[in-house]
CSV table of C-alpha atoms in Angstrom, one decimal:
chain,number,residue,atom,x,y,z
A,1389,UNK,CA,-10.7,12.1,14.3
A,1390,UNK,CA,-9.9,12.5,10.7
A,1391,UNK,CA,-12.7,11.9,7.9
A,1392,UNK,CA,-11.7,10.4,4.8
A,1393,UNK,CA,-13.2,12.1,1.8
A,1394,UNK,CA,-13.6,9.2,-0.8
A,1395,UNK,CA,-13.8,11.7,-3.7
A,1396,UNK,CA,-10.0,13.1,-2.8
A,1397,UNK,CA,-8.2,10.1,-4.3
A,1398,UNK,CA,-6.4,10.2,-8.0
A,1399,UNK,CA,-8.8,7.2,-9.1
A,1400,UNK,CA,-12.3,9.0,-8.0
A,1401,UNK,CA,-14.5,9.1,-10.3
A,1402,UNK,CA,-13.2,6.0,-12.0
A,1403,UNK,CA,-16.7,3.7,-13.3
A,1404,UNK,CA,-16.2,0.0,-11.5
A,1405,UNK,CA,-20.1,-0.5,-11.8
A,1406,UNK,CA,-19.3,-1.8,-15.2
A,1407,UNK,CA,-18.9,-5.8,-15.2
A,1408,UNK,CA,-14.9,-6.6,-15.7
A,1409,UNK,CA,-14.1,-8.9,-18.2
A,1410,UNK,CA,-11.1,-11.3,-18.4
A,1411,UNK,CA,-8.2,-10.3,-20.4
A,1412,UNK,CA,-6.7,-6.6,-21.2
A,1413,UNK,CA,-8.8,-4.0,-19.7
A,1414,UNK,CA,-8.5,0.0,-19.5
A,1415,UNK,CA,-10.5,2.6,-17.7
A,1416,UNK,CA,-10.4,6.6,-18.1
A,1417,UNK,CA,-11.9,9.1,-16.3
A,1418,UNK,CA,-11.8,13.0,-16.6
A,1419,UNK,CA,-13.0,16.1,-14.7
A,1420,UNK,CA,-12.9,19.7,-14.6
A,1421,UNK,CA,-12.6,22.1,-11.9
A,1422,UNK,CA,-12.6,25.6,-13.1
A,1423,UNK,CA,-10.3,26.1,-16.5
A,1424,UNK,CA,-7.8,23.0,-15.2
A,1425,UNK,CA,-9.6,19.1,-16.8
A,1426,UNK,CA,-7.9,15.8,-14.9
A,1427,UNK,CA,-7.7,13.1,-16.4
A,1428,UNK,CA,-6.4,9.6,-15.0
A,1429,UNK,CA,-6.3,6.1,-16.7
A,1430,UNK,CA,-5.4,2.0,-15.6
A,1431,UNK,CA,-5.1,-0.6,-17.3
A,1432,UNK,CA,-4.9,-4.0,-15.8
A,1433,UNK,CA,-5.1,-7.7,-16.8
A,1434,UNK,CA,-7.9,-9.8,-15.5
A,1435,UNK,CA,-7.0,-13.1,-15.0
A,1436,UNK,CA,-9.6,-15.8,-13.2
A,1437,UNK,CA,-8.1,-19.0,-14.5
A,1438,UNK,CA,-6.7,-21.6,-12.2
A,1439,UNK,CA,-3.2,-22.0,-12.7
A,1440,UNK,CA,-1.1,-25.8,-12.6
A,1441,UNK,CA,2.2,-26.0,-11.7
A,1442,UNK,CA,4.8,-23.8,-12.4
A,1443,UNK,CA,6.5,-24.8,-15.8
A,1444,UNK,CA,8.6,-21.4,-17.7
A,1445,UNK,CA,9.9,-17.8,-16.7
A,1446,UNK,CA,10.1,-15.0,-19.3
A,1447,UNK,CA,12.6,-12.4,-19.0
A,1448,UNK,CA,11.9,-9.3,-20.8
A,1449,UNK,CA,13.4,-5.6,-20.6
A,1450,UNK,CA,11.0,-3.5,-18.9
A,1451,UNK,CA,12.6,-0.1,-19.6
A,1452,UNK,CA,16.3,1.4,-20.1
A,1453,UNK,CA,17.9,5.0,-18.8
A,1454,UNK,CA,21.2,6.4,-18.6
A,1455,UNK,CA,23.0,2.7,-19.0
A,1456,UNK,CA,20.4,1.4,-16.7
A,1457,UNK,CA,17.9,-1.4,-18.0
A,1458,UNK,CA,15.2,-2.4,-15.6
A,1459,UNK,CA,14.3,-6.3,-16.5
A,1460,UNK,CA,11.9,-8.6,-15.0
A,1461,UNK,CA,10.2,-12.2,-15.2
A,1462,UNK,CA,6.8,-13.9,-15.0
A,1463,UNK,CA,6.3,-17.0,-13.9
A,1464,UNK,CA,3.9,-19.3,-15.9
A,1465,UNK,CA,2.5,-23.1,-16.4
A,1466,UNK,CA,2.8,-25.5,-18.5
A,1467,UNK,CA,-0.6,-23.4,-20.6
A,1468,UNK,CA,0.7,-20.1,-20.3
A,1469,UNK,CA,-1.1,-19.1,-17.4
A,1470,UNK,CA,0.6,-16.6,-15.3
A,1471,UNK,CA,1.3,-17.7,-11.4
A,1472,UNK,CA,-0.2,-14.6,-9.7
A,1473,UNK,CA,-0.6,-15.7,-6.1
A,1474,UNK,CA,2.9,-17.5,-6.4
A,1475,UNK,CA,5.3,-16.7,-3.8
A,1476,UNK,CA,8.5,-19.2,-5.4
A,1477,UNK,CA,11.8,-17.6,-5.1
A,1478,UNK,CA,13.7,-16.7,-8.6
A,1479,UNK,CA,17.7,-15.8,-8.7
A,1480,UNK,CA,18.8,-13.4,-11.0
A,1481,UNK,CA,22.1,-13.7,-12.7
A,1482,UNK,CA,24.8,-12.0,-15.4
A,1483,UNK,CA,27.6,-12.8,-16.6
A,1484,UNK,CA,29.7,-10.4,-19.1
A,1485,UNK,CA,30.8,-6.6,-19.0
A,1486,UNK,CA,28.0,-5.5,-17.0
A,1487,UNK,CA,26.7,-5.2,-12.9
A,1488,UNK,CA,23.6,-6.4,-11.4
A,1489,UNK,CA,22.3,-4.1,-9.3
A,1490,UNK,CA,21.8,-6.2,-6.4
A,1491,UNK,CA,22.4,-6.4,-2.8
A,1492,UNK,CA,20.3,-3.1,-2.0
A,1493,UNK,CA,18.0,-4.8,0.1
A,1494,UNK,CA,15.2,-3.8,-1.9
A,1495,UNK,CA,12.4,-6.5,-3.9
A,1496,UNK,CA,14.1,-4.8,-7.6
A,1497,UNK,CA,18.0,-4.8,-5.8
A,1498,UNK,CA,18.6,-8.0,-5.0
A,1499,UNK,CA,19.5,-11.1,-6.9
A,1500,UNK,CA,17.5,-13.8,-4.9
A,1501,UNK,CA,13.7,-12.6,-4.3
A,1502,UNK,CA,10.3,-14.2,-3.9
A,1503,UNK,CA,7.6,-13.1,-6.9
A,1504,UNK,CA,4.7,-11.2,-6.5
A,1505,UNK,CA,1.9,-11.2,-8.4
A,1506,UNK,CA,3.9,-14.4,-10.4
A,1507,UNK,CA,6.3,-11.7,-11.4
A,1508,UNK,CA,9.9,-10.0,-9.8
A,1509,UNK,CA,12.3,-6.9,-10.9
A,1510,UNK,CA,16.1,-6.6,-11.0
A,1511,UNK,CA,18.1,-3.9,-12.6
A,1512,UNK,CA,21.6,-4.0,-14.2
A,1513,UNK,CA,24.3,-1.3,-15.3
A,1514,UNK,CA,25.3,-2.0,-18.8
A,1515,UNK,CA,28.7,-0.7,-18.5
A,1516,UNK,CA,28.7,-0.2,-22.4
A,1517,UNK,CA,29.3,-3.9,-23.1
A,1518,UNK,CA,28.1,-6.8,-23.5
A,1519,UNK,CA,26.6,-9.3,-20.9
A,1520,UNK,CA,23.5,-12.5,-20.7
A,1521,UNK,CA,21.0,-12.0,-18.0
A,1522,UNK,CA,19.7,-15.2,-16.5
A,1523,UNK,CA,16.7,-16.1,-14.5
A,1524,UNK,CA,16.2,-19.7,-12.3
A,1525,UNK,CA,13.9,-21.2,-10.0
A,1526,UNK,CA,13.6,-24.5,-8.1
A,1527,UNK,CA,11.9,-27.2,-10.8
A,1528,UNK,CA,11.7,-24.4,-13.7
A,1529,UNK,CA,14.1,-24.9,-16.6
A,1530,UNK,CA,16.4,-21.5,-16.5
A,1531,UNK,CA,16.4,-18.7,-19.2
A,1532,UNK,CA,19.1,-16.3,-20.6
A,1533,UNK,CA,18.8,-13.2,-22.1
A,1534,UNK,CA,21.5,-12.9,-25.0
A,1535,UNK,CA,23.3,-9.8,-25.4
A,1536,UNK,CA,22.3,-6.7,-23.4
A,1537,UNK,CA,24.3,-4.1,-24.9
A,1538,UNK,CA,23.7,-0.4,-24.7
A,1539,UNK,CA,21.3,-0.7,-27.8
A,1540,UNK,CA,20.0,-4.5,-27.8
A,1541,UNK,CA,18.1,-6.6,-25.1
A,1542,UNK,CA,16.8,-9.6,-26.9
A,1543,UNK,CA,16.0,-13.5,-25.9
A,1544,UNK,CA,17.4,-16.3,-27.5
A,1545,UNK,CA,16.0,-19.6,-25.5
């Protein structure tokens, strides 16, 4: 039978005996083993509110490569608190000179998913032109994203 070693993980080491607080929070932790330090860091948003009904999405880019840009939306209510344990499906749409990388079977490839942790991923191939990106979900007014070019990815609801 194997024997787990809890120290042989990347996030050993890491202080949780410290009271999390709501909000923005970060932990580090370092060690050395001979002449070669490790270091590893999270950060994380605490969130105990109760959330109401689901009210607005965001849409946001989340990061771009190579005519790639990765975008993705939160669900929130009517107080800005994000949906975390929501499981409502979102469908992601474009319309213009660029492809949305869906139909790959995957929870960032495909243009209906359900969220998880109040949040979902789809990428899209910007072609070099011009296209909206456009997020909906059952009894949530929709959102657009106007204009995702090669160099611009900004919202304009």
């Amino acid at each position: 039978m194997k024997k787990r070693d809890r120290q042989d993980f990347p996030a050993a080491g890491l202080p949780l005996a410290r009271q999390v607080q709501r909000g923005r929070e970060s932990r580090a932790s370092g060690r050395a083993q001979g002449s070669v330090e490790v270091t590893d860091e999270i950060a994380f948003l605490y969130q105990t509110a109760k959330w109401d009904k689901p009210a607005k999405l965001d849409l946001r880019e989340i990061s771009r490569k190579d005519g790639v840009v990765n975008g993705g939306t939160r669900l929130f209510d009517a107080k800005g608190v994000q949906c975390l344990d929501s499981r409502q499906r979102v469908r992601f749409g474009l319309a213009g000179d660029g492809l949305l990388l869906d139909n790959l079977g995957t929870s960032r490839g495909s243009r209906e998913v359900e969220l998880y942790n109040g949040r979902a991923m789809i990428s899209l191939q910007t072609n070099g032109g011009v296209s909206e990106v456009s997020v909906a979900s059952k009894d949530v007014r929709p959102i657009c994203e106007d204009r995702v070019t090669e160099t611009l990815f900004s919202l304009s609801c």
